[in-house]
Amino acid sequence: GQQLNQSPQSMFIQEGEDVSMNCTSSSIFNTWLWYKQDPGEGPVLLIALYKAGELTSNGRLTAQFGITRKDSFLNISASIPSDVGIYFCAGAPQGAQKLVFGQGTRLTINP
Amino acid sequence: DAGVIQSPRHEVTEMGQEVTLRCKPISGHDYLFWYRQTMMRGLELLIYFNNNVPIDDSGMPEDRFSAKMPNASFSTLKIQPSEPRDSAVYFCASSFIRATEAFFGQGTRLTVV
């Protein structure tokens, strides 16, 4: 089945630094989503992307839907302690009405 | 809206016992999903419903797993008999129109001993 390759698997940064993570797929996706999961909670939707090339921001978060429709990235600017958590990319393969999830990027922030 | 509500939050059961997980989707949402999360396999889609009808159950691991959605506001995921390898966090999610923009519940952490 389709798989998403998400990188990096983990990040250790200083508070205030910018963060970048990405997801790639071997097949075309119609939708890219980015979620954040805090310990003991369910994933929370951060940003949804529906068109190739689309660039969308949500506060300090910015995500883009790659032109080839096979990749997406998420940037977090000026990180703060509450950004700690696991970030997941998710995509809807062409012709499918369901999401495939990446393996997640665990973000740790040193104050 | 209270969001997707799952119960129980935690379940510990003995191998061989029947387990039933419950979900109340967001009112008005017409898609409902059941996911399983483990360290080894990440988030896996088990089954999803559209307008209470199961659309894709290809992710259900085996016949011990079954899911129902008797009405638009309630769904269950049942495991019978349960096995230790079923231990995981099970999430329910729902969405409106677009099946892809799913909102998740807080999950049920299942431990089978």
CSV table of C-alpha atoms in Angstrom, one decimal:
chain,number,residue,atom,x,y,z
A,1,GLY,CA,0.0,0.0,0.0
A,2,GLN,CA,1.0,3.7,-0.1
A,3,GLN,CA,3.5,4.8,2.4
A,4,LEU,CA,4.7,8.2,3.5
A,5,ASN,CA,8.3,8.9,4.4
A,6,GLN,CA,8.5,11.5,7.1
A,7,SER,CA,11.7,13.1,8.2
A,8,PRO,CA,13.4,13.7,10.4
A,9,GLN,CA,12.2,11.2,13.0
A,10,SER,CA,13.2,13.4,15.8
A,11,MET,CA,14.5,16.9,16.4
A,12,PHE,CA,16.2,18.5,19.4
A,13,ILE,CA,16.3,22.3,19.2
A,14,GLN,CA,16.6,25.4,21.2
A,15,GLU,CA,13.7,27.6,22.0
A,16,GLY,CA,13.4,30.3,19.4
A,17,GLU,CA,14.8,28.3,16.6
A,18,ASP,CA,12.9,27.5,13.4
A,19,VAL,CA,11.9,24.0,12.6
A,20,SER,CA,11.4,22.2,9.2
A,21,MET,CA,10.1,18.7,8.5
A,22,ASN,CA,8.8,17.0,5.4
A,23,CYS,CA,7.0,14.1,3.9
A,24,THR,CA,7.4,12.3,0.6
A,25,SER,CA,5.4,9.7,-1.2
A,26,SER,CA,6.1,7.5,-4.1
A,27,SER,CA,2.6,8.1,-5.5
A,28,ILE,CA,0.4,11.2,-6.1
A,29,PHE,CA,-1.6,12.5,-3.2
A,30,ASN,CA,-4.7,14.7,-3.5
A,31,THR,CA,-4.6,16.1,0.0
A,32,TRP,CA,-1.9,16.7,2.5
A,33,LEU,CA,-2.6,17.3,6.2
A,34,TRP,CA,-0.4,18.1,9.2
A,35,TYR,CA,-1.3,17.0,12.7
A,36,LYS,CA,0.2,17.4,16.1
A,37,GLN,CA,-0.1,14.9,18.9
A,38,ASP,CA,0.5,15.7,22.6
A,39,PRO,CA,1.1,12.8,25.1
A,40,GLY,CA,-2.1,11.0,26.0
A,41,GLU,CA,-4.1,12.9,23.4
A,42,GLY,CA,-5.4,12.3,19.9
A,43,PRO,CA,-3.8,14.0,16.9
A,44,VAL,CA,-5.0,17.6,16.3
A,45,LEU,CA,-5.3,19.0,12.8
A,46,LEU,CA,-3.0,21.9,12.2
A,47,ILE,CA,-3.1,22.6,8.5
A,48,ALA,CA,-4.9,21.1,5.4
A,49,LEU,CA,-3.7,21.5,1.9
A,50,TYR,CA,-5.7,20.7,-1.2
A,51,LYS,CA,-3.9,22.1,-4.3
A,52,ALA,CA,-0.5,21.4,-5.7
A,53,GLY,CA,1.8,24.4,-4.9
A,54,GLU,CA,-0.6,25.6,-2.2
A,55,LEU,CA,1.2,27.5,0.7
A,56,THR,CA,-0.8,27.9,3.9
A,57,SER,CA,0.0,29.5,7.2
A,58,ASN,CA,-1.6,29.0,10.6
A,59,GLY,CA,0.2,31.4,13.0
A,60,ARG,CA,3.8,30.4,13.3
A,61,LEU,CA,3.2,27.3,11.2
A,62,THR,CA,3.5,27.2,7.4
A,63,ALA,CA,3.0,24.2,5.2
A,64,GLN,CA,3.2,23.6,1.4
A,65,PHE,CA,1.7,21.1,-1.0
A,66,GLY,CA,4.5,20.1,-3.3
A,67,ILE,CA,4.2,20.8,-7.1
A,68,THR,CA,4.7,17.2,-7.9
A,69,ARG,CA,1.9,16.3,-5.4
A,70,LYS,CA,4.3,13.8,-3.9
A,71,ASP,CA,5.6,15.8,-1.0
A,72,SER,CA,4.8,18.4,1.6
A,73,PHE,CA,6.7,20.3,4.2
A,74,LEU,CA,5.9,22.0,7.5
A,75,ASN,CA,7.8,24.9,9.0
A,76,ILE,CA,7.5,26.2,12.5
A,77,SER,CA,9.1,29.6,13.2
A,78,ALA,CA,10.4,30.9,16.5
A,79,SER,CA,9.6,27.7,18.4
A,80,ILE,CA,8.2,27.9,21.9
A,81,PRO,CA,8.0,25.2,24.6
A,82,SER,CA,4.3,24.3,23.8
A,83,ASP,CA,5.4,23.3,20.3
A,84,VAL,CA,6.8,20.1,21.9
A,85,GLY,CA,5.1,17.0,20.6
A,86,ILE,CA,4.9,14.6,17.7
A,87,TYR,CA,4.0,16.0,14.3
A,88,PHE,CA,2.4,13.8,11.7
A,89,CYS,CA,1.9,14.3,8.0
A,90,ALA,CA,-1.0,12.6,6.4
A,91,GLY,CA,-2.2,12.3,2.8
A,92,ALA,CA,-5.1,11.1,0.8
A,93,PRO,CA,-3.9,9.0,-2.2
A,94,GLN,CA,-5.4,9.8,-5.5
A,95,GLY,CA,-8.7,8.1,-5.8
A,96,ALA,CA,-9.0,7.2,-2.1
A,97,GLN,CA,-11.2,8.7,0.6
A,98,LYS,CA,-8.9,7.9,3.5
A,99,LEU,CA,-5.7,9.1,5.0
A,100,VAL,CA,-2.2,7.5,5.1
A,101,PHE,CA,0.0,8.7,8.0
A,102,GLY,CA,3.7,9.3,8.2
A,103,GLN,CA,5.6,7.8,11.1
A,104,GLY,CA,5.9,11.2,12.9
A,105,THR,CA,8.5,13.7,13.9
A,106,ARG,CA,9.2,14.0,17.6
A,107,LEU,CA,10.1,17.6,18.5
A,108,THR,CA,11.9,18.3,21.7
A,109,ILE,CA,12.7,21.9,22.7
A,110,ASN,CA,15.5,22.9,25.1
A,111,PRO,CA,14.6,26.1,27.0
B,1,ASP,CA,-19.3,21.1,20.2
B,2,ALA,CA,-17.5,18.6,22.5
B,3,GLY,CA,-15.6,17.0,19.7
B,4,VAL,CA,-15.2,13.3,19.2
B,5,ILE,CA,-15.9,11.4,22.4
B,6,GLN,CA,-14.4,8.0,23.1
B,7,SER,CA,-15.0,5.6,26.0
B,8,PRO,CA,-13.4,4.2,28.0
B,9,ARG,CA,-10.1,6.2,28.1
B,10,HIS,CA,-8.3,3.2,29.5
B,11,GLU,CA,-9.1,-0.5,29.4
B,12,VAL,CA,-7.2,-3.4,30.9
B,13,THR,CA,-8.5,-6.8,30.2
B,14,GLU,CA,-7.4,-10.4,30.3
B,15,MET,CA,-6.5,-12.3,27.2
B,16,GLY,CA,-9.6,-14.0,25.7
B,17,GLN,CA,-12.1,-11.5,27.0
B,18,GLU,CA,-14.3,-9.4,24.8
B,19,VAL,CA,-13.6,-5.7,24.5
B,20,THR,CA,-15.9,-3.0,23.2
B,21,LEU,CA,-14.7,0.5,22.4
B,22,ARG,CA,-17.2,3.3,21.9
B,23,CYS,CA,-17.2,6.5,19.9
B,24,LYS,CA,-19.5,9.4,19.5
B,25,PRO,CA,-18.6,11.5,16.4
B,26,ILE,CA,-19.0,15.2,16.0
B,27,SER,CA,-22.6,16.0,15.3
B,28,GLY,CA,-23.2,16.5,11.6
B,29,HIS,CA,-20.1,14.6,10.5
B,30,ASP,CA,-20.8,11.9,7.9
B,31,TYR,CA,-17.5,10.0,8.0
B,32,LEU,CA,-16.3,8.0,10.9
B,33,PHE,CA,-12.9,6.3,11.2
B,34,TRP,CA,-11.3,3.8,13.6
B,35,TYR,CA,-7.5,3.9,13.8
B,36,ARG,CA,-5.0,2.0,15.9
B,37,GLN,CA,-1.7,3.4,17.0
B,38,THR,CA,1.4,1.5,18.1
B,39,MET,CA,5.0,2.3,18.4
B,40,MET,CA,5.9,-0.3,15.8
B,41,ARG,CA,3.3,0.4,13.2
B,42,GLY,CA,2.3,4.0,13.8
B,43,LEU,CA,-1.3,5.1,13.0
B,44,GLU,CA,-3.2,2.5,11.0
B,45,LEU,CA,-6.7,2.9,9.6
B,46,LEU,CA,-8.8,-0.1,10.6
B,47,ILE,CA,-12.2,0.8,9.0
B,48,TYR,CA,-14.2,3.8,8.0
B,49,PHE,CA,-17.9,4.5,7.6
B,50,ASN,CA,-19.8,7.0,5.4
B,51,ASN,CA,-23.4,7.8,6.4
B,52,ASN,CA,-23.3,4.8,8.8
B,53,VAL,CA,-22.3,2.4,6.1
B,54,PRO,CA,-18.9,0.6,6.2
B,55,ILE,CA,-16.9,1.6,3.2
B,56,ASP,CA,-13.5,0.1,3.7
B,57,ASP,CA,-12.6,-2.5,6.3
B,58,SER,CA,-9.4,-3.7,4.6
B,59,GLY,CA,-7.4,-2.5,7.6
B,60,MET,CA,-9.2,-4.7,10.1
B,61,PRO,CA,-6.5,-7.2,11.2
B,62,GLU,CA,-8.6,-10.3,11.5
B,63,ASP,CA,-12.0,-11.7,12.2
B,64,ARG,CA,-11.7,-11.1,15.9
B,65,PHE,CA,-12.2,-7.4,15.1
B,66,SER,CA,-15.7,-6.0,14.2
B,67,ALA,CA,-17.1,-2.5,14.0
B,68,LYS,CA,-20.7,-1.2,13.8
B,69,MET,CA,-22.3,2.1,13.4
B,70,PRO,CA,-26.0,1.7,14.2
B,71,ASN,CA,-26.7,5.4,13.9
B,72,ALA,CA,-25.0,8.7,13.0
B,73,SER,CA,-24.0,9.4,16.6
B,74,PHE,CA,-22.6,6.1,17.8
B,75,SER,CA,-20.0,3.5,16.7
B,76,THR,CA,-18.4,0.5,18.4
B,77,LEU,CA,-15.2,-1.4,17.8
B,78,LYS,CA,-15.3,-4.9,19.3
B,79,ILE,CA,-12.4,-7.3,19.7
B,80,GLN,CA,-13.4,-10.9,20.6
B,81,PRO,CA,-11.4,-12.7,21.9
B,82,SER,CA,-8.7,-10.2,22.8
B,83,GLU,CA,-5.0,-11.0,22.6
B,84,PRO,CA,-2.0,-9.3,24.1
B,85,ARG,CA,-0.9,-8.1,20.6
B,86,ASP,CA,-4.1,-6.1,20.4
B,87,SER,CA,-2.6,-3.8,23.1
B,88,ALA,CA,-2.5,-0.3,21.5
B,89,VAL,CA,-4.2,3.1,21.5
B,90,TYR,CA,-7.4,3.1,19.5
B,91,PHE,CA,-8.7,6.3,18.0
B,92,CYS,CA,-12.0,7.3,16.6
B,93,ALA,CA,-12.1,10.2,14.2
B,94,SER,CA,-14.9,11.9,12.2
B,95,SER,CA,-15.1,14.4,9.3
B,96,PHE,CA,-17.7,16.3,7.3
B,97,ILE,CA,-17.9,15.9,3.5
B,98,ARG,CA,-14.2,15.5,2.9
B,99,ALA,CA,-13.2,12.1,4.3
B,100,THR,CA,-9.7,13.3,4.7
B,101,GLU,CA,-10.0,16.2,7.1
B,102,ALA,CA,-10.5,14.1,10.2
B,103,PHE,CA,-10.9,15.2,13.8
B,104,PHE,CA,-9.7,12.7,16.4
B,105,GLY,CA,-11.0,11.7,19.8
B,106,GLN,CA,-8.7,11.3,22.8
B,107,GLY,CA,-8.3,7.6,22.2
B,108,THR,CA,-8.7,4.5,24.3
B,109,ARG,CA,-5.6,2.9,25.6
B,110,LEU,CA,-6.2,-0.9,25.6
B,111,THR,CA,-3.9,-3.3,27.5
B,112,VAL,CA,-4.5,-7.0,27.1
B,113,VAL,CA,-2.7,-9.1,29.7
